[in-house]
Amino acid sequence: MEIQGSADRHALLEGMNLPMLGLGVGTALASIVVAAIGTAIILRKYRGTQAQGSVQKWARIGWIGFVVYLVAYIGYFVHRSSPEKVAYPFVPGDRMIARGDYNGAIKFYGEIAKKYPDMALAHFKLGMALRMVKAIRPSIRELKEAIRDDPDAPEPYFALGSILWTQGTSEDAMPYFRKGLELDPQNRQRAFFMKIILRGEAERKGQVKPGSEGRPKLSPAAPAPAGAGTP
């Protein structure tokens, strides 16, 4: 799922579900090989017999139908693999957030996420709204879904890491902050995230006790995705 107006960095393949497309193409190639071998065996069996002409005729008809099917099959996977572009659908929910109506925003973002289940930004916004009302488990679930749908967006990593840090240990948050900084090395909260990463490494080595008595009640919010601000 792609929000309309976002940058097209790779022209042809930007946003495509390449594993799905690869599955379709690979299956089609495998079926062509199997069909070709089967056809060769059958034609060889009937070569020189009275049925040879009839068998060749039906083989040609079968291959024509097979090619038509393959074109439709590959077309289906290309369609499913291509990003669906939609206009920015979050304006009402963003306005609810701005006036403090978090429950209304949760309901609205939830409807968008249900309508577009592969739209990472919908799950990210829903996860952040759930975090605001301290619905931690659902928030974590939505942020993980946002990461699955768009593993190259840094914001869900920072948001999920912040929740895991406030709810658990620095070691819990460390891999998410580290991945976020890998994707966004110039993030304005880099010093904060690096501090937690270093503490997480110390926790893992047993150099400090897991957790932090000085942990704030709420960690800094993750920055909004580029181009996704409230109009």
GROMACS .gro file of C-alpha atoms in nm:
model
  231
    1MET     CA    1   0.000   0.000   0.000
    2GLU     CA    2   0.142   0.337  -0.097
    3ILE     CA    3   0.020   0.682   0.002
    4GLN     CA    4  -0.027   0.899  -0.306
    5GLY     CA    5   0.244   1.157  -0.357
    6SER     CA    6   0.527   0.961  -0.191
    7ALA     CA    7   0.865   0.951  -0.364
    8ASP     CA    8   0.915   0.694  -0.637
    9ARG     CA    9   1.275   0.597  -0.572
   10HIS     CA   10   1.304   0.289  -0.792
   11ALA     CA   11   1.062   0.369  -1.074
   12LEU     CA   12   0.948   0.019  -1.174
   13LEU     CA   13   0.985  -0.188  -0.857
   14GLU     CA   14   0.927   0.069  -0.581
   15GLY     CA   15   0.685  -0.070  -0.325
   16MET     CA   16   0.622  -0.397  -0.508
   17ASN     CA   17   0.583  -0.718  -0.311
   18LEU     CA   18   0.882  -0.890  -0.471
   19PRO     CA   19   0.848  -1.223  -0.283
   20MET     CA   20   0.490  -1.255  -0.406
   21LEU     CA   21   0.587  -1.161  -0.762
   22GLY     CA   22   0.880  -1.403  -0.749
   23LEU     CA   23   0.647  -1.682  -0.635
   24GLY     CA   24   0.418  -1.621  -0.930
   25VAL     CA   25   0.697  -1.607  -1.188
   26GLY     CA   26   0.879  -1.907  -1.038
   27THR     CA   27   0.564  -2.118  -1.035
   28ALA     CA   28   0.490  -2.023  -1.397
   29LEU     CA   29   0.842  -2.117  -1.511
   30ALA     CA   30   0.826  -2.448  -1.327
   31SER     CA   31   0.490  -2.530  -1.486
   32ILE     CA   32   0.629  -2.450  -1.833
   33VAL     CA   33   0.919  -2.692  -1.780
   34VAL     CA   34   0.689  -2.968  -1.655
   35ALA     CA   35   0.441  -2.913  -1.940
   36ALA     CA   36   0.719  -2.915  -2.200
   37ILE     CA   37   0.865  -3.241  -2.068
   38GLY     CA   38   0.519  -3.401  -2.058
   39THR     CA   39   0.440  -3.289  -2.412
   40ALA     CA   40   0.771  -3.425  -2.542
   41ILE     CA   41   0.709  -3.764  -2.379
   42ILE     CA   42   0.357  -3.789  -2.521
   43LEU     CA   43   0.459  -3.687  -2.873
   44ARG     CA   44   0.746  -3.931  -2.868
   45LYS     CA   45   0.511  -4.209  -2.760
   46TYR     CA   46   0.275  -4.150  -3.053
   47ARG     CA   47   0.541  -4.070  -3.316
   48GLY     CA   48   0.491  -4.280  -3.627
   49THR     CA   49   0.143  -4.398  -3.527
   50GLN     CA   50  -0.194  -4.317  -3.684
   51ALA     CA   51  -0.280  -4.104  -3.381
   52GLN     CA   52   0.023  -3.878  -3.426
   53GLY     CA   53  -0.161  -3.604  -3.616
   54SER     CA   54  -0.449  -3.594  -3.368
   55VAL     CA   55  -0.213  -3.588  -3.071
   56GLN     CA   56  -0.012  -3.301  -3.221
   57LYS     CA   57  -0.330  -3.107  -3.288
   58TRP     CA   58  -0.450  -3.139  -2.928
   59ALA     CA   59  -0.102  -3.060  -2.801
   60ARG     CA   60  -0.109  -2.728  -2.992
   61ILE     CA   61  -0.458  -2.649  -2.858
   62GLY     CA   62  -0.344  -2.735  -2.507
   63TRP     CA   63  -0.038  -2.511  -2.531
   64ILE     CA   64  -0.243  -2.218  -2.660
   65GLY     CA   65  -0.479  -2.251  -2.363
   66PHE     CA   66  -0.183  -2.295  -2.129
   67VAL     CA   67  -0.013  -1.977  -2.253
   68VAL     CA   68  -0.336  -1.779  -2.214
   69TYR     CA   69  -0.369  -1.909  -1.857
   70LEU     CA   70  -0.006  -1.823  -1.777
   71VAL     CA   71  -0.048  -1.467  -1.903
   72ALA     CA   72  -0.354  -1.423  -1.680
   73TYR     CA   73  -0.173  -1.592  -1.390
   74ILE     CA   74   0.134  -1.367  -1.410
   75GLY     CA   75  -0.090  -1.063  -1.460
   76TYR     CA   76  -0.271  -1.148  -1.137
   77PHE     CA   77   0.056  -1.162  -0.941
   78VAL     CA   78   0.184  -0.841  -1.097
   79HIS     CA   79  -0.141  -0.672  -0.992
   80ARG     CA   80  -0.121  -0.813  -0.639
   81SER     CA   81   0.247  -0.720  -0.611
   82SER     CA   82   0.205  -0.360  -0.726
   83PRO     CA   83   0.149  -0.094  -0.460
   84GLU     CA   84  -0.204   0.045  -0.448
   85LYS     CA   85  -0.192   0.425  -0.444
   86VAL     CA   86  -0.456   0.600  -0.239
   87ALA     CA   87  -0.502   0.962  -0.139
   88TYR     CA   88  -0.398   1.050   0.219
   89PRO     CA   89  -0.695   0.909   0.415
   90PHE     CA   90  -0.605   1.011   0.770
   91VAL     CA   91  -0.719   1.375   0.792
   92PRO     CA   92  -1.025   1.318   1.017
   93GLY     CA   93  -0.824   1.099   1.255
   94ASP     CA   94  -0.537   1.348   1.266
   95ARG     CA   95  -0.784   1.621   1.358
   96MET     CA   96  -0.925   1.404   1.638
   97ILE     CA   97  -0.574   1.358   1.775
   98ALA     CA   98  -0.514   1.734   1.760
   99ARG     CA   99  -0.821   1.803   1.977
  100GLY     CA  100  -0.754   1.515   2.217
  101ASP     CA  101  -1.024   1.276   2.098
  102TYR     CA  102  -0.797   0.970   2.110
  103ASN     CA  103  -1.076   0.713   2.126
  104GLY     CA  104  -1.236   0.863   1.817
  105ALA     CA  105  -0.900   0.856   1.640
  106ILE     CA  106  -0.847   0.493   1.740
  107LYS     CA  107  -1.181   0.399   1.590
  108PHE     CA  108  -1.111   0.596   1.271
  109TYR     CA  109  -0.757   0.463   1.223
  110GLY     CA  110  -0.885   0.112   1.296
  111GLU     CA  111  -1.135   0.142   1.013
  112ILE     CA  112  -0.860   0.256   0.775
  113ALA     CA  113  -0.635  -0.032   0.886
  114LYS     CA  114  -0.920  -0.276   0.829
  115LYS     CA  115  -0.992  -0.134   0.484
  116TYR     CA  116  -0.623  -0.130   0.387
  117PRO     CA  117  -0.467  -0.411   0.593
  118ASP     CA  118  -0.128  -0.378   0.420
  119MET     CA  119  -0.096  -0.001   0.473
  120ALA     CA  120   0.189   0.038   0.721
  121LEU     CA  121   0.107   0.401   0.803
  122ALA     CA  122  -0.247   0.305   0.911
  123HIS     CA  123  -0.113   0.054   1.161
  124PHE     CA  124   0.153   0.301   1.277
  125LYS     CA  125  -0.103   0.574   1.343
  126LEU     CA  126  -0.338   0.328   1.514
  127GLY     CA  127  -0.052   0.200   1.728
  128MET     CA  128   0.049   0.550   1.833
  129ALA     CA  129  -0.311   0.644   1.918
  130LEU     CA  130  -0.344   0.328   2.128
  131ARG     CA  131  -0.023   0.421   2.306
  132MET     CA  132  -0.174   0.756   2.400
  133VAL     CA  133  -0.453   0.583   2.593
  134LYS     CA  134  -0.201   0.334   2.739
  135ALA     CA  135  -0.344   0.036   2.551
  136ILE     CA  136   0.004  -0.115   2.544
  137ARG     CA  137  -0.053  -0.466   2.408
  138PRO     CA  138  -0.270  -0.352   2.114
  139SER     CA  139  -0.025  -0.071   2.046
  140ILE     CA  140   0.267  -0.312   2.028
  141ARG     CA  141   0.069  -0.539   1.797
  142GLU     CA  142  -0.012  -0.256   1.555
  143LEU     CA  143   0.345  -0.124   1.552
  144LYS     CA  144   0.479  -0.471   1.475
  145GLU     CA  145   0.229  -0.495   1.192
  146ALA     CA  146   0.351  -0.159   1.060
  147ILE     CA  147   0.707  -0.296   1.059
  148ARG     CA  148   0.598  -0.610   0.874
  149ASP     CA  149   0.418  -0.405   0.611
  150ASP     CA  150   0.702  -0.156   0.563
  151PRO     CA  151   1.031  -0.274   0.719
  152ASP     CA  152   1.217   0.026   0.574
  153ALA     CA  153   1.025   0.292   0.770
  154PRO     CA  154   1.221   0.391   1.084
  155GLU     CA  155   0.937   0.549   1.287
  156PRO     CA  156   0.766   0.225   1.400
  157TYR     CA  157   1.100   0.092   1.527
  158PHE     CA  158   1.154   0.401   1.741
  159ALA     CA  159   0.796   0.396   1.870
  160LEU     CA  160   0.803   0.024   1.950
  161GLY     CA  161   1.145   0.055   2.114
  162SER     CA  162   1.019   0.339   2.333
  163ILE     CA  163   0.722   0.133   2.452
  164LEU     CA  164   0.936  -0.172   2.524
  165TRP     CA  165   1.183   0.045   2.714
  166THR     CA  166   0.917   0.198   2.937
  167GLN     CA  167   0.750  -0.140   2.990
  168GLY     CA  168   1.057  -0.362   3.015
  169THR     CA  169   1.430  -0.313   2.984
  170SER     CA  170   1.681  -0.133   2.769
  171GLU     CA  171   1.778  -0.469   2.622
  172ASP     CA  172   1.417  -0.518   2.505
  173ALA     CA  173   1.425  -0.185   2.324
  174MET     CA  174   1.782  -0.207   2.194
  175PRO     CA  175   1.725  -0.397   1.864
  176TYR     CA  176   1.442  -0.163   1.762
  177PHE     CA  177   1.637   0.156   1.837
  178ARG     CA  178   1.939   0.012   1.659
  179LYS     CA  179   1.737  -0.074   1.348
  180GLY     CA  180   1.566   0.265   1.354
  181LEU     CA  181   1.901   0.444   1.362
  182GLU     CA  182   2.030   0.220   1.082
  183LEU     CA  183   1.742   0.347   0.869
  184ASP     CA  184   1.754   0.705   1.000
  185PRO     CA  185   2.109   0.775   1.125
  186GLN     CA  186   2.050   1.152   1.150
  187ASN     CA  187   1.743   1.122   1.373
  188ARG     CA  188   1.712   1.422   1.606
  189GLN     CA  189   1.675   1.190   1.909
  190ARG     CA  190   1.986   0.989   1.822
  191ALA     CA  191   2.162   1.068   2.152
  192PHE     CA  192   1.864   0.940   2.353
  193PHE     CA  193   1.836   0.620   2.150
  194MET     CA  194   2.213   0.558   2.167
  195LYS     CA  195   2.205   0.591   2.545
  196ILE     CA  196   1.942   0.316   2.566
  197ILE     CA  197   2.131   0.098   2.315
  198LEU     CA  198   2.451   0.124   2.522
  199ARG     CA  199   2.263   0.043   2.841
  200GLY     CA  200   2.099  -0.253   2.669
  201GLU     CA  201   2.440  -0.387   2.572
  202ALA     CA  202   2.553  -0.348   2.933
  203GLU     CA  203   2.241  -0.530   3.054
  204ARG     CA  204   2.311  -0.813   2.814
  205LYS     CA  205   2.665  -0.847   2.947
  206GLY     CA  206   2.541  -0.842   3.307
  207GLN     CA  207   2.725  -0.517   3.382
  208VAL     CA  208   2.411  -0.335   3.503
  209LYS     CA  209   2.081  -0.446   3.648
  210PRO     CA  210   1.801  -0.467   3.385
  211GLY     CA  211   1.552  -0.182   3.398
  212SER     CA  212   1.594   0.169   3.521
  213GLU     CA  213   1.465   0.335   3.837
  214GLY     CA  214   1.504   0.671   3.668
  215ARG     CA  215   1.292   0.577   3.370
  216PRO     CA  216   1.037   0.849   3.282
  217LYS     CA  217   0.670   0.757   3.271
  218LEU     CA  218   0.658   0.828   2.898
  219SER     CA  219   0.955   0.813   2.664
  220PRO     CA  220   0.988   1.068   2.380
  221ALA     CA  221   0.735   1.014   2.104
  222ALA     CA  222   0.862   0.890   1.769
  223PRO     CA  223   0.875   1.157   1.498
  224ALA     CA  224   0.593   1.160   1.243
  225PRO     CA  225   0.670   0.996   0.905
  226ALA     CA  226   0.787   1.235   0.638
  227GLY     CA  227   0.500   1.373   0.436
  228ALA     CA  228   0.242   1.235   0.675
  229GLY     CA  229   0.168   1.546   0.879
  230THR     CA  230  -0.175   1.686   0.940
  231PRO     CA  231  -0.278   1.907   0.648
   0.00000   0.00000   0.00000
